[in-house]
Amino acid sequence: KAGVTQTPRYLIKTRGQQVTLSCSPISGHRSVSWYQQTPGQGLQFLFEYFSETQRNKGNFPGRFSGRQFSNSRSEMNVSTLELGDSALYLCASSLGLAGPPWFFGPGTRLTVL
Amino acid sequence: AQKITQTQPGMFVQEKEAVTLDCTYDTSDPSYGLFWYKQPSSGEMIFLIYQGSYDQQNATEGRYSLNFQKARKSANLVISASQLGDSAMYFCAMREGGSGGSNYKLTFGKGTLLTVNP
């Protein structure tokens, strides 16, 4: 069974731009979560989607948004990029809303210049 | 207060020896789950083991076992017979919220960097 896939794997953007990251969960998984990982803050929860609905959201500004499609694929968007948005963005999927467990993808490494 | 505390920023172990990575947690929720993930330098988070708060026995998965001490609120990971490929960052994480709850996010500790020496 294929794992969680994330595209692109690497991105370089400049301040003020926007970016869209994509996540395809494991087949049959309906829950997708997003996390931001930085050296300073560690791993922080962004949001979770289940059946195309956002079920939970972390403490991030409104510049961070996401959505889930009917095939459970999810996208995350960051608008008006700031230097501090440079991070590894990890997507995780699980069968149901409560997991467990959550299986993670390889991540998208975003660099904002 | 931190919900997940990993007090060992770095650990060293000799190949073939066992190692214990510490994790303590803080929650008032009676229903929760505890996870360990491995993150090699490539960045991918690899699920290792899970322990539910109501599970009576400690979880085991191959060379990994979770030493769950509920009263102490600790969930230490034990890796037996360490291998060079075990060198990685290890994260302890907790999911709070039982049935009917909505807060199913994972809260992670800061991690422990394990180095296995030949």
Coordinates of C-alpha atoms in Angstrom, one line a residue:
Chain A
K1 CA 0.0 0.0 0.0
A2 CA 1.4 3.4 -0.9
G3 CA 2.2 5.7 1.9
V4 CA 1.4 9.4 2.4
T5 CA 2.7 11.5 -0.4
Q6 CA 3.5 15.2 -0.4
T7 CA 4.3 17.5 -3.2
P8 CA 6.4 19.3 -3.8
R9 CA 9.3 18.1 -1.6
Y10 CA 11.1 21.3 -1.7
L11 CA 10.0 24.9 -2.3
I12 CA 11.8 28.2 -2.4
K13 CA 9.7 31.3 -2.2
T14 CA 10.2 35.0 -1.4
R15 CA 8.5 37.1 1.2
G16 CA 5.0 38.2 0.3
Q17 CA 4.3 35.3 -2.1
Q18 CA 1.8 32.5 -1.5
V19 CA 2.3 28.8 -1.6
T20 CA 0.2 25.7 -1.9
L21 CA 1.3 22.3 -0.6
S22 CA -0.4 19.1 -1.4
C23 CA -0.9 15.9 0.5
S24 CA -2.4 12.6 -0.6
P25 CA -3.2 10.2 2.3
I26 CA -2.9 6.5 2.4
S27 CA -5.7 4.9 0.4
G28 CA -8.8 4.6 2.6
H29 CA -7.7 7.1 5.1
R30 CA -10.1 9.9 5.6
S31 CA -8.3 12.1 8.1
V32 CA -5.5 14.4 7.1
S33 CA -3.5 16.6 9.6
W34 CA -0.9 19.2 8.9
Y35 CA 2.1 20.0 11.1
Q36 CA 4.8 22.6 10.9
Q37 CA 8.3 21.7 12.1
T38 CA 10.9 24.4 12.9
P39 CA 14.1 24.1 14.9
G40 CA 12.9 26.7 17.4
Q41 CA 9.2 25.7 17.9
G42 CA 9.5 22.0 17.2
L43 CA 6.4 20.3 15.8
Q44 CA 3.2 22.3 15.9
F45 CA -0.3 21.3 14.9
L46 CA -1.8 23.3 12.1
F47 CA -5.2 21.7 11.3
E48 CA -7.0 18.5 10.7
Y49 CA -9.5 17.6 8.1
F50 CA -12.0 14.8 8.0
S51 CA -14.6 14.2 5.4
E52 CA -13.8 17.6 3.7
T53 CA -14.4 19.5 7.0
Q54 CA -11.9 21.2 9.2
R55 CA -12.3 19.5 12.6
N56 CA -9.5 21.2 14.5
K57 CA -7.2 24.1 14.1
G58 CA -3.9 25.1 15.8
N59 CA -2.8 28.5 16.9
F60 CA -1.7 29.9 13.5
P61 CA -2.6 33.1 11.8
G62 CA -5.3 33.2 9.2
R63 CA -2.6 33.3 6.5
F64 CA -2.5 29.5 6.9
S65 CA -5.5 27.7 5.4
G66 CA -6.3 24.4 4.0
R67 CA -9.0 22.2 2.5
Q68 CA -9.8 18.6 1.8
F69 CA -11.3 17.2 -1.3
S70 CA -13.8 14.4 -1.7
N71 CA -11.0 11.9 -2.5
S72 CA -9.4 12.9 0.9
R73 CA -6.5 14.6 -0.7
S74 CA -5.7 17.8 1.1
E75 CA -4.0 21.1 0.3
M76 CA -2.5 23.7 2.6
N77 CA -2.1 27.3 1.6
V78 CA 0.1 30.0 3.1
S79 CA -0.4 33.5 1.9
T80 CA 1.8 36.5 2.3
L81 CA 4.8 34.4 3.2
E82 CA 7.1 35.6 6.0
L83 CA 10.7 34.5 6.7
G84 CA 9.4 32.7 9.8
D85 CA 7.3 30.4 7.7
S86 CA 10.4 28.6 6.6
A87 CA 9.9 25.1 7.9
L88 CA 9.3 21.5 7.2
Y89 CA 5.5 20.9 6.6
L90 CA 4.4 17.4 7.4
C91 CA 1.1 15.9 6.5
A92 CA -0.3 12.9 8.4
S93 CA -3.2 10.6 7.6
S94 CA -5.3 8.2 9.6
L95 CA -8.3 6.0 9.1
G96 CA -10.5 8.0 11.3
L97 CA -10.6 11.2 13.2
A98 CA -9.0 10.0 16.3
G99 CA -6.3 7.8 14.8
P100 CA -4.3 6.0 15.9
P101 CA -1.9 5.9 14.5
W102 CA -1.2 8.8 12.2
F103 CA 1.2 8.0 9.3
F104 CA 3.3 10.9 8.1
G105 CA 4.5 11.8 4.6
P106 CA 8.0 12.8 3.8
G107 CA 7.2 16.5 4.2
T108 CA 7.6 19.6 2.1
R109 CA 10.6 21.8 3.0
L110 CA 9.7 25.4 2.4
T111 CA 12.3 28.1 2.4
V112 CA 11.2 31.7 2.4
L113 CA 13.9 34.2 1.2
Chain B
A1 CA 3.2 23.6 31.5
Q2 CA 4.6 21.4 28.7
K3 CA 2.3 18.5 27.8
I4 CA 5.1 16.3 26.6
T5 CA 8.6 16.4 28.2
Q6 CA 11.6 14.7 26.8
T7 CA 14.5 15.5 29.1
Q8 CA 17.3 13.9 27.0
P9 CA 18.3 16.2 24.1
G10 CA 20.8 13.6 23.0
M11 CA 21.7 10.0 23.8
F12 CA 24.5 7.7 22.8
V13 CA 24.4 3.9 22.7
Q14 CA 26.6 1.1 21.6
E15 CA 25.4 -1.1 18.8
K16 CA 23.6 -4.2 20.0
E17 CA 22.9 -2.6 23.4
A18 CA 19.5 -1.6 24.7
V19 CA 18.5 2.1 25.2
T20 CA 15.7 3.9 27.0
L21 CA 14.4 7.2 25.8
D22 CA 12.4 9.1 28.4
C23 CA 9.0 10.8 28.0
T24 CA 6.7 12.2 30.6
Y25 CA 3.3 13.7 29.8
D26 CA 0.7 15.9 31.4
T27 CA -3.0 15.6 30.9
S28 CA -6.2 15.6 32.9
D29 CA -8.0 13.8 30.2
P30 CA -8.7 10.1 31.2
S31 CA -8.6 9.0 27.6
Y32 CA -5.4 9.6 25.7
G33 CA -2.9 7.9 23.5
L34 CA 0.8 8.0 23.5
F35 CA 3.0 7.6 20.4
W36 CA 6.6 7.4 19.5
Y37 CA 7.9 8.5 16.2
K38 CA 11.4 8.2 14.6
Q39 CA 12.6 11.0 12.3
P40 CA 15.8 10.2 10.4
S41 CA 17.8 13.0 8.7
S42 CA 15.6 12.6 5.7
G43 CA 12.8 14.3 7.6
E44 CA 10.0 11.7 7.4
M45 CA 8.2 10.8 10.6
I46 CA 8.1 7.1 11.1
F47 CA 5.5 5.6 13.4
L48 CA 7.0 3.2 15.9
I49 CA 4.6 2.3 18.7
Y50 CA 1.3 3.3 20.3
Q51 CA -0.1 3.0 23.8
G52 CA -3.7 3.8 24.8
S53 CA -4.4 5.1 28.3
Y54 CA -6.7 2.2 29.0
D55 CA -4.4 -0.5 27.6
Q56 CA -3.5 -2.9 30.4
Q57 CA -0.3 -4.2 28.9
N58 CA 2.8 -2.3 27.7
A59 CA 2.9 -2.0 23.9
T60 CA 5.6 -3.9 21.9
E61 CA 6.5 -3.7 18.3
G62 CA 9.5 -5.8 17.4
R63 CA 12.6 -4.3 19.0
Y64 CA 10.5 -1.4 20.4
S65 CA 8.6 -1.5 23.6
L66 CA 6.8 1.2 25.5
N67 CA 7.3 1.3 29.3
F68 CA 4.0 2.8 30.3
Q69 CA 3.7 3.9 34.0
K70 CA 0.4 5.6 34.2
A71 CA 0.7 6.8 37.8
R72 CA 4.0 8.5 37.0
K73 CA 2.7 9.8 33.7
S74 CA 5.7 8.3 31.9
A75 CA 5.9 6.5 28.6
N76 CA 9.5 5.6 27.9
L77 CA 10.6 4.0 24.7
V78 CA 12.9 1.0 25.0
I79 CA 14.9 0.0 22.0
S80 CA 16.5 -3.4 22.3
A81 CA 19.6 -4.5 20.4
S82 CA 20.3 -1.1 18.9
Q83 CA 21.4 -0.9 15.2
L84 CA 23.3 1.7 13.4
G85 CA 20.1 2.5 11.5
D86 CA 18.4 3.5 14.7
S87 CA 20.4 6.7 14.8
A88 CA 17.7 9.4 14.4
M89 CA 15.6 11.9 16.3
Y90 CA 12.9 10.3 18.4
F91 CA 9.7 12.1 19.3
C92 CA 7.1 11.3 22.0
A93 CA 3.6 12.5 21.2
M94 CA 0.2 12.5 22.9
R95 CA -3.3 12.6 21.6
E96 CA -5.9 13.7 24.0
G97 CA -9.6 13.4 23.8
G98 CA -11.7 10.2 23.9
S99 CA -14.9 9.3 22.1
G100 CA -16.9 12.4 21.5
G101 CA -14.0 14.7 21.9
S102 CA -12.7 16.9 19.1
N103 CA -9.2 17.7 20.1
Y104 CA -7.5 14.8 18.3
K105 CA -4.3 16.6 17.4
L106 CA -0.9 15.2 18.3
T107 CA 1.2 17.2 20.8
F108 CA 4.9 16.5 20.4
G109 CA 7.9 16.7 22.7
K110 CA 11.1 18.4 21.7
G111 CA 12.7 15.1 20.8
T112 CA 15.8 13.1 21.6
L113 CA 18.7 12.6 19.2
L114 CA 19.9 9.1 19.4
T115 CA 23.3 8.1 18.1
V116 CA 24.2 4.5 17.8
N117 CA 28.0 3.9 17.8
P118 CA 29.6 0.9 16.1

